[in-house]
mmCIF file with all atom_site columns, C-alpha atoms in Angstrom:
data_model
loop_
_atom_site.group_PDB
_atom_site.id
_atom_site.type_symbol
_atom_site.label_atom_id
_atom_site.label_alt_id
_atom_site.label_comp_id
_atom_site.label_asym_id
_atom_site.label_entity_id
_atom_site.label_seq_id
_atom_site.pdbx_PDB_ins_code
_atom_site.Cartn_x
_atom_site.Cartn_y
_atom_site.Cartn_z
_atom_site.occupancy
_atom_site.B_iso_or_equiv
_atom_site.pdbx_formal_charge
_atom_site.auth_seq_id
_atom_site.auth_comp_id
_atom_site.auth_asym_id
_atom_site.auth_atom_id
_atom_site.pdbx_PDB_model_num
ATOM 1   C CA . ALA A 1 1   ? 5.764   11.625  11.233  1.00 0.00 ? 845  ALA A CA 1
ATOM 2   C CA . GLN A 1 2   ? 7.550   8.542   9.931   1.00 0.00 ? 846  GLN A CA 1
ATOM 3   C CA . THR A 1 3   ? 9.464   8.121   6.737   1.00 0.00 ? 847  THR A CA 1
ATOM 4   C CA . VAL A 1 4   ? 10.460  5.014   4.794   1.00 0.00 ? 848  VAL A CA 1
ATOM 5   C CA . THR A 1 5   ? 13.493  4.951   2.473   1.00 0.00 ? 849  THR A CA 1
ATOM 6   C CA . GLN A 1 6   ? 14.272  2.447   -0.226  1.00 0.00 ? 850  GLN A CA 1
ATOM 7   C CA . SER A 1 7   ? 17.605  3.346   -1.712  1.00 0.00 ? 851  SER A CA 1
ATOM 8   C CA . GLN A 1 8   ? 17.581  0.863   -4.623  1.00 0.00 ? 852  GLN A CA 1
ATOM 9   C CA . PRO A 1 9   ? 15.237  2.054   -7.387  1.00 0.00 ? 853  PRO A CA 1
ATOM 10  C CA . GLU A 1 10  ? 15.960  -1.056  -9.527  1.00 0.00 ? 854  GLU A CA 1
ATOM 11  C CA . MET A 1 11  ? 17.684  -4.411  -9.112  1.00 0.00 ? 855  MET A CA 1
ATOM 12  C CA . SER A 1 12  ? 18.295  -7.221  -11.452 1.00 0.00 ? 856  SER A CA 1
ATOM 13  C CA . VAL A 1 13  ? 19.489  -10.771 -10.653 1.00 0.00 ? 857  VAL A CA 1
ATOM 14  C CA . GLN A 1 14  ? 19.639  -14.149 -12.346 1.00 0.00 ? 858  GLN A CA 1
ATOM 15  C CA . GLU A 1 15  ? 17.007  -16.726 -11.631 1.00 0.00 ? 859  GLU A CA 1
ATOM 16  C CA . ALA A 1 16  ? 17.798  -18.958 -8.579  1.00 0.00 ? 860  ALA A CA 1
ATOM 17  C CA . GLU A 1 17  ? 20.055  -16.319 -7.061  1.00 0.00 ? 861  GLU A CA 1
ATOM 18  C CA . THR A 1 18  ? 19.456  -14.713 -3.697  1.00 0.00 ? 862  THR A CA 1
ATOM 19  C CA . VAL A 1 19  ? 18.654  -11.044 -3.584  1.00 0.00 ? 863  VAL A CA 1
ATOM 20  C CA . THR A 1 20  ? 18.347  -8.563  -0.708  1.00 0.00 ? 864  THR A CA 1
ATOM 21  C CA . LEU A 1 21  ? 16.213  -5.430  -0.921  1.00 0.00 ? 865  LEU A CA 1
ATOM 22  C CA . SER A 1 22  ? 16.987  -2.618  1.514   1.00 0.00 ? 866  SER A CA 1
ATOM 23  C CA . CYS A 1 23  ? 14.682  -0.487  3.610   1.00 0.00 ? 867  CYS A CA 1
ATOM 24  C CA . THR A 1 24  ? 15.373  2.026   6.315   1.00 0.00 ? 868  THR A CA 1
ATOM 25  C CA . TYR A 1 25  ? 12.798  4.045   8.241   1.00 0.00 ? 869  TYR A CA 1
ATOM 26  C CA . ASP A 1 26  ? 12.638  6.826   10.726  1.00 0.00 ? 870  ASP A CA 1
ATOM 27  C CA . THR A 1 27  ? 10.199  7.033   13.555  1.00 0.00 ? 871  THR A CA 1
ATOM 28  C CA . SER A 1 28  ? 10.034  8.155   17.175  1.00 0.00 ? 872  SER A CA 1
ATOM 29  C CA . GLU A 1 29  ? 7.532   5.436   17.987  1.00 0.00 ? 873  GLU A CA 1
ATOM 30  C CA . ASN A 1 30  ? 8.435   2.241   19.743  1.00 0.00 ? 874  ASN A CA 1
ATOM 31  C CA . ASN A 1 31  ? 5.564   -0.006  18.736  1.00 0.00 ? 875  ASN A CA 1
ATOM 32  C CA . TYR A 1 32  ? 4.852   -0.424  15.065  1.00 0.00 ? 876  TYR A CA 1
ATOM 33  C CA . TYR A 1 33  ? 4.609   -2.916  12.196  1.00 0.00 ? 877  TYR A CA 1
ATOM 34  C CA . LEU A 1 34  ? 6.732   -3.182  9.111   1.00 0.00 ? 878  LEU A CA 1
ATOM 35  C CA . PHE A 1 35  ? 5.675   -4.767  5.843   1.00 0.00 ? 879  PHE A CA 1
ATOM 36  C CA . TRP A 1 36  ? 6.973   -5.777  2.394   1.00 0.00 ? 880  TRP A CA 1
ATOM 37  C CA . TYR A 1 37  ? 4.420   -5.616  -0.350  1.00 0.00 ? 881  TYR A CA 1
ATOM 38  C CA . LYS A 1 38  ? 4.835   -6.957  -3.890  1.00 0.00 ? 882  LYS A CA 1
ATOM 39  C CA . GLN A 1 39  ? 3.135   -5.391  -6.868  1.00 0.00 ? 883  GLN A CA 1
ATOM 40  C CA . PRO A 1 40  ? 3.492   -7.492  -10.044 1.00 0.00 ? 884  PRO A CA 1
ATOM 41  C CA . PRO A 1 41  ? 2.555   -6.114  -13.481 1.00 0.00 ? 885  PRO A CA 1
ATOM 42  C CA . SER A 1 42  ? -1.022  -7.065  -12.801 1.00 0.00 ? 886  SER A CA 1
ATOM 43  C CA . ARG A 1 43  ? -0.922  -4.154  -10.204 1.00 0.00 ? 887  ARG A CA 1
ATOM 44  C CA . GLN A 1 44  ? -2.477  -6.198  -7.415  1.00 0.00 ? 888  GLN A CA 1
ATOM 45  C CA . MET A 1 45  ? -0.601  -5.333  -4.205  1.00 0.00 ? 889  MET A CA 1
ATOM 46  C CA . ILE A 1 46  ? 0.221   -8.526  -2.303  1.00 0.00 ? 890  ILE A CA 1
ATOM 47  C CA . LEU A 1 47  ? 1.467   -8.724  1.267   1.00 0.00 ? 891  LEU A CA 1
ATOM 48  C CA . VAL A 1 48  ? 4.714   -10.635 1.287   1.00 0.00 ? 892  VAL A CA 1
ATOM 49  C CA . ILE A 1 49  ? 5.758   -10.450 4.907   1.00 0.00 ? 893  ILE A CA 1
ATOM 50  C CA . ARG A 1 50  ? 5.010   -8.627  8.147   1.00 0.00 ? 894  ARG A CA 1
ATOM 51  C CA . GLN A 1 51  ? 7.181   -7.868  11.214  1.00 0.00 ? 895  GLN A CA 1
ATOM 52  C CA . GLU A 1 52  ? 6.038   -6.659  14.598  1.00 0.00 ? 896  GLU A CA 1
ATOM 53  C CA . ALA A 1 53  ? 8.550   -4.238  16.095  1.00 0.00 ? 897  ALA A CA 1
ATOM 54  C CA . TYR A 1 54  ? 8.401   -5.754  19.603  1.00 0.00 ? 898  TYR A CA 1
ATOM 55  C CA . LYS A 1 55  ? 9.372   -9.220  18.237  1.00 0.00 ? 899  LYS A CA 1
ATOM 56  C CA . GLN A 1 56  ? 13.076  -9.771  17.998  1.00 0.00 ? 900  GLN A CA 1
ATOM 57  C CA . GLN A 1 57  ? 12.735  -12.868 15.821  1.00 0.00 ? 901  GLN A CA 1
ATOM 58  C CA . ASN A 1 58  ? 12.900  -12.126 12.120  1.00 0.00 ? 902  ASN A CA 1
ATOM 59  C CA . ALA A 1 59  ? 9.802   -13.068 10.128  1.00 0.00 ? 903  ALA A CA 1
ATOM 60  C CA . THR A 1 60  ? 9.999   -15.683 7.405   1.00 0.00 ? 904  THR A CA 1
ATOM 61  C CA . GLU A 1 61  ? 7.512   -16.809 4.744   1.00 0.00 ? 905  GLU A CA 1
ATOM 62  C CA . ASN A 1 62  ? 8.891   -19.676 2.623   1.00 0.00 ? 906  ASN A CA 1
ATOM 63  C CA . ARG A 1 63  ? 11.553  -18.142 0.365   1.00 0.00 ? 907  ARG A CA 1
ATOM 64  C CA . PHE A 1 64  ? 11.162  -14.662 1.832   1.00 0.00 ? 908  PHE A CA 1
ATOM 65  C CA . SER A 1 65  ? 12.771  -13.528 5.071   1.00 0.00 ? 909  SER A CA 1
ATOM 66  C CA . VAL A 1 66  ? 13.620  -10.237 6.705   1.00 0.00 ? 910  VAL A CA 1
ATOM 67  C CA . ASN A 1 67  ? 16.510  -8.875  8.610   1.00 0.00 ? 911  ASN A CA 1
ATOM 68  C CA . PHE A 1 68  ? 14.961  -6.500  11.168  1.00 0.00 ? 912  PHE A CA 1
ATOM 69  C CA . GLN A 1 69  ? 17.448  -4.296  13.032  1.00 0.00 ? 913  GLN A CA 1
ATOM 70  C CA . LYS A 1 70  ? 15.364  -2.098  15.305  1.00 0.00 ? 914  LYS A CA 1
ATOM 71  C CA . ALA A 1 71  ? 18.205  -0.015  16.665  1.00 0.00 ? 915  ALA A CA 1
ATOM 72  C CA . ALA A 1 72  ? 19.440  0.719   13.205  1.00 0.00 ? 916  ALA A CA 1
ATOM 73  C CA . LYS A 1 73  ? 15.880  1.176   11.949  1.00 0.00 ? 917  LYS A CA 1
ATOM 74  C CA . SER A 1 74  ? 16.617  -1.207  9.080   1.00 0.00 ? 918  SER A CA 1
ATOM 75  C CA . PHE A 1 75  ? 14.241  -3.772  7.511   1.00 0.00 ? 919  PHE A CA 1
ATOM 76  C CA . SER A 1 76  ? 15.663  -5.653  4.572   1.00 0.00 ? 920  SER A CA 1
ATOM 77  C CA . LEU A 1 77  ? 13.983  -8.339  2.573   1.00 0.00 ? 921  LEU A CA 1
ATOM 78  C CA . LYS A 1 78  ? 15.841  -11.420 1.372   1.00 0.00 ? 922  LYS A CA 1
ATOM 79  C CA . ILE A 1 79  ? 14.423  -13.521 -1.449  1.00 0.00 ? 923  ILE A CA 1
ATOM 80  C CA . SER A 1 80  ? 16.096  -16.918 -1.758  1.00 0.00 ? 924  SER A CA 1
ATOM 81  C CA . ASP A 1 81  ? 16.112  -19.109 -4.921  1.00 0.00 ? 925  ASP A CA 1
ATOM 82  C CA . SER A 1 82  ? 14.580  -16.250 -6.870  1.00 0.00 ? 926  SER A CA 1
ATOM 83  C CA . GLN A 1 83  ? 11.983  -17.113 -9.561  1.00 0.00 ? 927  GLN A CA 1
ATOM 84  C CA . LEU A 1 84  ? 10.780  -15.411 -12.632 1.00 0.00 ? 928  LEU A CA 1
ATOM 85  C CA . GLY A 1 85  ? 7.460   -14.705 -10.918 1.00 0.00 ? 929  GLY A CA 1
ATOM 86  C CA . ASP A 1 86  ? 9.242   -12.621 -8.295  1.00 0.00 ? 930  ASP A CA 1
ATOM 87  C CA . THR A 1 87  ? 9.692   -9.882  -10.907 1.00 0.00 ? 931  THR A CA 1
ATOM 88  C CA . ALA A 1 88  ? 7.718   -6.970  -9.452  1.00 0.00 ? 932  ALA A CA 1
ATOM 89  C CA . MET A 1 89  ? 7.817   -3.679  -7.647  1.00 0.00 ? 933  MET A CA 1
ATOM 90  C CA . TYR A 1 90  ? 8.525   -4.195  -4.003  1.00 0.00 ? 934  TYR A CA 1
ATOM 91  C CA . PHE A 1 91  ? 7.401   -1.656  -1.382  1.00 0.00 ? 935  PHE A CA 1
ATOM 92  C CA . CYS A 1 92  ? 8.481   -1.386  2.190   1.00 0.00 ? 936  CYS A CA 1
ATOM 93  C CA . ALA A 1 93  ? 5.770   0.023   4.479   1.00 0.00 ? 937  ALA A CA 1
ATOM 94  C CA . PHE A 1 94  ? 5.259   1.146   8.048   1.00 0.00 ? 938  PHE A CA 1
ATOM 95  C CA . ILE A 1 95  ? 2.316   1.605   10.395  1.00 0.00 ? 939  ILE A CA 1
ATOM 96  C CA . TYR A 1 96  ? 2.173   2.767   13.890  1.00 0.00 ? 940  TYR A CA 1
ATOM 97  C CA . SER A 1 97  ? 0.568   0.175   16.150  1.00 0.00 ? 941  SER A CA 1
ATOM 98  C CA . GLY A 1 98  ? -1.106  2.456   18.649  1.00 0.00 ? 942  GLY A CA 1
ATOM 99  C CA . GLY A 1 99  ? -3.319  4.301   16.276  1.00 0.00 ? 943  GLY A CA 1
ATOM 100 C CA . GLY A 1 100 ? -5.982  1.851   15.311  1.00 0.00 ? 944  GLY A CA 1
ATOM 101 C CA . ALA A 1 101 ? -7.204  2.606   11.823  1.00 0.00 ? 945  ALA A CA 1
ATOM 102 C CA . ASP A 1 102 ? -4.438  4.423   9.973   1.00 0.00 ? 946  ASP A CA 1
ATOM 103 C CA . GLY A 1 103 ? -2.828  4.482   6.613   1.00 0.00 ? 947  GLY A CA 1
ATOM 104 C CA . LEU A 1 104 ? 0.432   2.804   5.713   1.00 0.00 ? 948  LEU A CA 1
ATOM 105 C CA . THR A 1 105 ? 3.548   4.901   5.049   1.00 0.00 ? 949  THR A CA 1
ATOM 106 C CA . PHE A 1 106 ? 5.321   3.501   1.929   1.00 0.00 ? 950  PHE A CA 1
ATOM 107 C CA . GLY A 1 107 ? 8.807   3.808   0.542   1.00 0.00 ? 951  GLY A CA 1
ATOM 108 C CA . LYS A 1 108 ? 9.272   4.710   -3.104  1.00 0.00 ? 952  LYS A CA 1
ATOM 109 C CA . GLY A 1 109 ? 9.703   1.098   -4.170  1.00 0.00 ? 953  GLY A CA 1
ATOM 110 C CA . THR A 1 110 ? 12.349  -1.134  -5.720  1.00 0.00 ? 954  THR A CA 1
ATOM 111 C CA . HIS A 1 111 ? 11.761  -2.627  -9.153  1.00 0.00 ? 955  HIS A CA 1
ATOM 112 C CA . LEU A 1 112 ? 13.120  -6.179  -9.040  1.00 0.00 ? 956  LEU A CA 1
ATOM 113 C CA . ILE A 1 113 ? 13.820  -7.951  -12.278 1.00 0.00 ? 957  ILE A CA 1
ATOM 114 C CA . ILE A 1 114 ? 14.623  -11.721 -12.283 1.00 0.00 ? 958  ILE A CA 1
ATOM 115 C CA . GLN A 1 115 ? 16.482  -12.678 -15.428 1.00 0.00 ? 959  GLN A CA 1
ATOM 116 C CA . PRO A 1 116 ? 16.115  -16.167 -16.904 1.00 0.00 ? 960  PRO A CA 1
ATOM 117 C CA . ASP B 2 1   ? -10.600 -14.522 0.006   1.00 0.00 ? 1328 ASP B CA 1
ATOM 118 C CA . VAL B 2 2   ? -11.011 -10.815 0.617   1.00 0.00 ? 1329 VAL B CA 1
ATOM 119 C CA . LYS B 2 3   ? -12.065 -9.003  -2.509  1.00 0.00 ? 1330 LYS B CA 1
ATOM 120 C CA . VAL B 2 4   ? -11.569 -5.301  -3.019  1.00 0.00 ? 1331 VAL B CA 1
ATOM 121 C CA . THR B 2 5   ? -13.008 -4.211  -6.319  1.00 0.00 ? 1332 THR B CA 1
ATOM 122 C CA . GLN B 2 6   ? -12.364 -0.882  -8.089  1.00 0.00 ? 1333 GLN B CA 1
ATOM 123 C CA . SER B 2 7   ? -14.954 -0.174  -10.655 1.00 0.00 ? 1334 SER B CA 1
ATOM 124 C CA . SER B 2 8   ? -12.589 0.888   -13.478 1.00 0.00 ? 1335 SER B CA 1
ATOM 125 C CA . ARG B 2 9   ? -9.121  -0.240  -14.484 1.00 0.00 ? 1336 ARG B CA 1
ATOM 126 C CA . TYR B 2 10  ? -8.598  2.715   -16.762 1.00 0.00 ? 1337 TYR B CA 1
ATOM 127 C CA . LEU B 2 11  ? -10.354 6.070   -16.888 1.00 0.00 ? 1338 LEU B CA 1
ATOM 128 C CA . VAL B 2 12  ? -9.816  9.081   -19.148 1.00 0.00 ? 1339 VAL B CA 1
ATOM 129 C CA . LYS B 2 13  ? -11.356 12.397  -18.159 1.00 0.00 ? 1340 LYS B CA 1
ATOM 130 C CA . ARG B 2 14  ? -11.148 16.032  -19.217 1.00 0.00 ? 1341 ARG B CA 1
ATOM 131 C CA . THR B 2 15  ? -9.816  18.846  -17.114 1.00 0.00 ? 1342 THR B CA 1
ATOM 132 C CA . GLY B 2 16  ? -12.504 20.362  -14.950 1.00 0.00 ? 1343 GLY B CA 1
ATOM 133 C CA . GLU B 2 17  ? -14.701 17.275  -14.954 1.00 0.00 ? 1344 GLU B CA 1
ATOM 134 C CA . LYS B 2 18  ? -16.074 15.827  -11.711 1.00 0.00 ? 1345 LYS B CA 1
ATOM 135 C CA . VAL B 2 19  ? -14.681 12.319  -11.364 1.00 0.00 ? 1346 VAL B CA 1
ATOM 136 C CA . PHE B 2 20  ? -15.851 9.480   -9.119  1.00 0.00 ? 1347 PHE B CA 1
ATOM 137 C CA . LEU B 2 21  ? -13.639 6.505   -8.321  1.00 0.00 ? 1348 LEU B CA 1
ATOM 138 C CA . GLU B 2 22  ? -15.517 3.674   -6.710  1.00 0.00 ? 1349 GLU B CA 1
ATOM 139 C CA . CYS B 2 23  ? -14.280 0.931   -4.383  1.00 0.00 ? 1350 CYS B CA 1
ATOM 140 C CA . VAL B 2 24  ? -16.252 -1.934  -2.959  1.00 0.00 ? 1351 VAL B CA 1
ATOM 141 C CA . GLN B 2 25  ? -15.156 -4.629  -0.524  1.00 0.00 ? 1352 GLN B CA 1
ATOM 142 C CA . ASP B 2 26  ? -17.044 -7.806  0.294   1.00 0.00 ? 1353 ASP B CA 1
ATOM 143 C CA . MET B 2 27  ? -15.628 -8.749  3.690   1.00 0.00 ? 1354 MET B CA 1
ATOM 144 C CA . ASP B 2 28  ? -17.440 -6.356  6.054   1.00 0.00 ? 1355 ASP B CA 1
ATOM 145 C CA . HIS B 2 29  ? -14.244 -4.401  6.742   1.00 0.00 ? 1356 HIS B CA 1
ATOM 146 C CA . GLU B 2 30  ? -14.671 -1.275  8.870   1.00 0.00 ? 1357 GLU B CA 1
ATOM 147 C CA . ASN B 2 31  ? -11.652 0.581   7.495   1.00 0.00 ? 1358 ASN B CA 1
ATOM 148 C CA . MET B 2 32  ? -11.195 1.749   3.946   1.00 0.00 ? 1359 MET B CA 1
ATOM 149 C CA . PHE B 2 33  ? -8.386  3.692   2.375   1.00 0.00 ? 1360 PHE B CA 1
ATOM 150 C CA . TRP B 2 34  ? -7.506  5.631   -0.840  1.00 0.00 ? 1361 TRP B CA 1
ATOM 151 C CA . TYR B 2 35  ? -3.888  5.876   -1.961  1.00 0.00 ? 1362 TYR B CA 1
ATOM 152 C CA . ARG B 2 36  ? -2.280  7.558   -4.950  1.00 0.00 ? 1363 ARG B CA 1
ATOM 153 C CA . GLN B 2 37  ? 0.650   5.839   -6.585  1.00 0.00 ? 1364 GLN B CA 1
ATOM 154 C CA . ASP B 2 38  ? 3.156   7.789   -8.781  1.00 0.00 ? 1365 ASP B CA 1
ATOM 155 C CA . PRO B 2 39  ? 6.488   6.523   -10.244 1.00 0.00 ? 1366 PRO B CA 1
ATOM 156 C CA . GLY B 2 40  ? 9.340   7.384   -7.924  1.00 0.00 ? 1367 GLY B CA 1
ATOM 157 C CA . LEU B 2 41  ? 7.031   8.496   -5.163  1.00 0.00 ? 1368 LEU B CA 1
ATOM 158 C CA . GLY B 2 42  ? 5.555   5.227   -3.979  1.00 0.00 ? 1369 GLY B CA 1
ATOM 159 C CA . LEU B 2 43  ? 2.036   5.187   -2.480  1.00 0.00 ? 1370 LEU B CA 1
ATOM 160 C CA . ARG B 2 44  ? 0.673   8.163   -0.547  1.00 0.00 ? 1371 ARG B CA 1
ATOM 161 C CA . LEU B 2 45  ? -2.453  8.233   1.564   1.00 0.00 ? 1372 LEU B CA 1
ATOM 162 C CA . ILE B 2 46  ? -5.178  10.516  0.400   1.00 0.00 ? 1373 ILE B CA 1
ATOM 163 C CA . TYR B 2 47  ? -8.121  9.755   2.785   1.00 0.00 ? 1374 TYR B CA 1
ATOM 164 C CA . PHE B 2 48  ? -9.327  6.938   4.969   1.00 0.00 ? 1375 PHE B CA 1
ATOM 165 C CA . SER B 2 49  ? -12.541 5.960   6.728   1.00 0.00 ? 1376 SER B CA 1
ATOM 166 C CA . TYR B 2 50  ? -13.018 3.859   9.811   1.00 0.00 ? 1377 TYR B CA 1
ATOM 167 C CA . ASP B 2 51  ? -16.854 3.788   9.734   1.00 0.00 ? 1378 ASP B CA 1
ATOM 168 C CA . VAL B 2 52  ? -19.840 4.822   7.699   1.00 0.00 ? 1379 VAL B CA 1
ATOM 169 C CA . LYS B 2 53  ? -19.968 8.571   7.160   1.00 0.00 ? 1380 LYS B CA 1
ATOM 170 C CA . MET B 2 54  ? -16.583 8.967   8.932   1.00 0.00 ? 1381 MET B CA 1
ATOM 171 C CA . LYS B 2 55  ? -13.494 10.201  7.119   1.00 0.00 ? 1382 LYS B CA 1
ATOM 172 C CA . GLU B 2 56  ? -9.975  11.301  7.996   1.00 0.00 ? 1383 GLU B CA 1
ATOM 173 C CA . LYS B 2 57  ? -7.510  13.181  5.870   1.00 0.00 ? 1384 LYS B CA 1
ATOM 174 C CA . GLY B 2 58  ? -4.316  11.451  4.907   1.00 0.00 ? 1385 GLY B CA 1
ATOM 175 C CA . ASP B 2 59  ? -1.060  13.049  3.636   1.00 0.00 ? 1386 ASP B CA 1
ATOM 176 C CA . ILE B 2 60  ? -2.287  14.531  0.373   1.00 0.00 ? 1387 ILE B CA 1
ATOM 177 C CA . PRO B 2 61  ? -6.036  15.359  0.639   1.00 0.00 ? 1388 PRO B CA 1
ATOM 178 C CA . GLU B 2 62  ? -5.973  18.573  -1.387  1.00 0.00 ? 1389 GLU B CA 1
ATOM 179 C CA . GLY B 2 63  ? -8.117  18.419  -4.448  1.00 0.00 ? 1390 GLY B CA 1
ATOM 180 C CA . TYR B 2 64  ? -9.956  15.291  -3.321  1.00 0.00 ? 1391 TYR B CA 1
ATOM 181 C CA . SER B 2 65  ? -13.018 14.374  -1.209  1.00 0.00 ? 1392 SER B CA 1
ATOM 182 C CA . VAL B 2 66  ? -14.521 11.080  -0.200  1.00 0.00 ? 1393 VAL B CA 1
ATOM 183 C CA . SER B 2 67  ? -17.846 9.556   0.587   1.00 0.00 ? 1394 SER B CA 1
ATOM 184 C CA . ARG B 2 68  ? -18.847 6.519   2.613   1.00 0.00 ? 1395 ARG B CA 1
ATOM 185 C CA . GLU B 2 69  ? -22.565 6.113   2.728   1.00 0.00 ? 1396 GLU B CA 1
ATOM 186 C CA . LYS B 2 70  ? -22.427 2.307   3.057   1.00 0.00 ? 1397 LYS B CA 1
ATOM 187 C CA . LYS B 2 71  ? -19.965 0.130   4.900   1.00 0.00 ? 1398 LYS B CA 1
ATOM 188 C CA . GLU B 2 72  ? -18.812 -1.776  1.756   1.00 0.00 ? 1399 GLU B CA 1
ATOM 189 C CA . ARG B 2 73  ? -18.329 1.264   -0.512  1.00 0.00 ? 1400 ARG B CA 1
ATOM 190 C CA . PHE B 2 74  ? -15.799 4.091   -0.411  1.00 0.00 ? 1401 PHE B CA 1
ATOM 191 C CA . SER B 2 75  ? -15.793 6.711   -3.139  1.00 0.00 ? 1402 SER B CA 1
ATOM 192 C CA . LEU B 2 76  ? -12.968 9.077   -4.075  1.00 0.00 ? 1403 LEU B CA 1
ATOM 193 C CA . ILE B 2 77  ? -14.217 12.335  -5.694  1.00 0.00 ? 1404 ILE B CA 1
ATOM 194 C CA . LEU B 2 78  ? -12.217 14.740  -7.736  1.00 0.00 ? 1405 LEU B CA 1
ATOM 195 C CA . GLU B 2 79  ? -14.473 17.867  -7.767  1.00 0.00 ? 1406 GLU B CA 1
ATOM 196 C CA . SER B 2 80  ? -12.674 19.447  -10.742 1.00 0.00 ? 1407 SER B CA 1
ATOM 197 C CA . ALA B 2 81  ? -10.052 17.174  -12.213 1.00 0.00 ? 1408 ALA B CA 1
ATOM 198 C CA . SER B 2 82  ? -6.741  18.624  -13.131 1.00 0.00 ? 1409 SER B CA 1
ATOM 199 C CA . THR B 2 83  ? -3.807  17.239  -15.078 1.00 0.00 ? 1410 THR B CA 1
ATOM 200 C CA . ASN B 2 84  ? -1.653  16.834  -12.011 1.00 0.00 ? 1411 ASN B CA 1
ATOM 201 C CA . GLN B 2 85  ? -4.215  14.327  -10.729 1.00 0.00 ? 1412 GLN B CA 1
ATOM 202 C CA . THR B 2 86  ? -3.275  11.913  -13.515 1.00 0.00 ? 1413 THR B CA 1
ATOM 203 C CA . SER B 2 87  ? -2.077  8.942   -11.525 1.00 0.00 ? 1414 SER B CA 1
ATOM 204 C CA . MET B 2 88  ? -2.823  5.368   -10.355 1.00 0.00 ? 1415 MET B CA 1
ATOM 205 C CA . TYR B 2 89  ? -5.347  5.187   -7.524  1.00 0.00 ? 1416 TYR B CA 1
ATOM 206 C CA . LEU B 2 90  ? -5.432  2.303   -5.152  1.00 0.00 ? 1417 LEU B CA 1
ATOM 207 C CA . CYS B 2 91  ? -8.149  1.376   -2.702  1.00 0.00 ? 1418 CYS B CA 1
ATOM 208 C CA . ALA B 2 92  ? -7.591  -0.802  0.372   1.00 0.00 ? 1419 ALA B CA 1
ATOM 209 C CA . SER B 2 93  ? -9.611  -2.108  3.305   1.00 0.00 ? 1420 SER B CA 1
ATOM 210 C CA . SER B 2 94  ? -8.946  -3.694  6.686   1.00 0.00 ? 1421 SER B CA 1
ATOM 211 C CA . LEU B 2 95  ? -10.769 -5.089  9.650   1.00 0.00 ? 1422 LEU B CA 1
ATOM 212 C CA . MET B 2 96  ? -10.862 -3.040  12.831  1.00 0.00 ? 1423 MET B CA 1
ATOM 213 C CA . ASP B 2 97  ? -9.644  -6.020  14.800  1.00 0.00 ? 1424 ASP B CA 1
ATOM 214 C CA . ARG B 2 98  ? -6.834  -6.682  12.352  1.00 0.00 ? 1425 ARG B CA 1
ATOM 215 C CA . TRP B 2 99  ? -6.347  -3.170  11.292  1.00 0.00 ? 1426 TRP B CA 1
ATOM 216 C CA . ASN B 2 100 ? -2.671  -3.520  10.286  1.00 0.00 ? 1427 ASN B CA 1
ATOM 217 C CA . ILE B 2 101 ? -3.451  -5.979  7.428   1.00 0.00 ? 1428 ILE B CA 1
ATOM 218 C CA . GLN B 2 102 ? -4.702  -4.011  4.432   1.00 0.00 ? 1429 GLN B CA 1
ATOM 219 C CA . TYR B 2 103 ? -6.080  -5.689  1.304   1.00 0.00 ? 1430 TYR B CA 1
ATOM 220 C CA . PHE B 2 104 ? -5.766  -3.797  -1.963  1.00 0.00 ? 1431 PHE B CA 1
ATOM 221 C CA . GLY B 2 105 ? -7.757  -3.419  -5.118  1.00 0.00 ? 1432 GLY B CA 1
ATOM 222 C CA . ALA B 2 106 ? -6.081  -3.694  -8.538  1.00 0.00 ? 1433 ALA B CA 1
ATOM 223 C CA . GLY B 2 107 ? -6.042  0.054   -9.016  1.00 0.00 ? 1434 GLY B CA 1
ATOM 224 C CA . THR B 2 108 ? -7.538  2.594   -11.355 1.00 0.00 ? 1435 THR B CA 1
ATOM 225 C CA . ARG B 2 109 ? -5.248  4.342   -13.775 1.00 0.00 ? 1436 ARG B CA 1
ATOM 226 C CA . LEU B 2 110 ? -6.729  7.855   -14.318 1.00 0.00 ? 1437 LEU B CA 1
ATOM 227 C CA . SER B 2 111 ? -5.641  10.139  -17.110 1.00 0.00 ? 1438 SER B CA 1
ATOM 228 C CA . VAL B 2 112 ? -6.764  13.725  -17.014 1.00 0.00 ? 1439 VAL B CA 1
ATOM 229 C CA . LEU B 2 113 ? -6.421  15.475  -20.376 1.00 0.00 ? 1440 LEU B CA 1
#
């Protein structure tokens, strides 16, 4: 079974700063996907970014980018030019790619607060 | 846009009641999921379904059951609600062909008194 660890329960930065959220995972599988989800106060989970394990290139989506280190089993999220609307819970998640329909394994989350 | 709708945002029930949480998706997704979210624990998978009338246990199925009679609807059932089932419940769905992209509902916050 896989586990996902987010070691930062809460982080706070000033608007326009860059912030990095950490995530490590443990799995014996070689093919999988990793995700960052955002959950604002509205509670709607939103997919921020996705990384396929077999791709060495780090995924990017506008101001969001990841640093994927497969050997170290590390998957951090970098948010550049942070905005007030980035305030939310952020969850790192894992899914094995060979299983077809399966649930996501989530970390415990990081509460990110962007200060004006 | 994919829409996953959970019938209640907030629900208050008594211990011992039978509780139904309903989830409907409008994009013909084959896969549907129920997660439980608790502070400091993240989201944990309760049950999922990959087809009508099919169900698979997740990580924490004890005390729950599910029903999927129609493709678009996936119900989570608490046969006899207990206070330790007070939580946020999130439903999600995905296509079989793009199974790794899950779309979430807005959640139901259930309080069992």
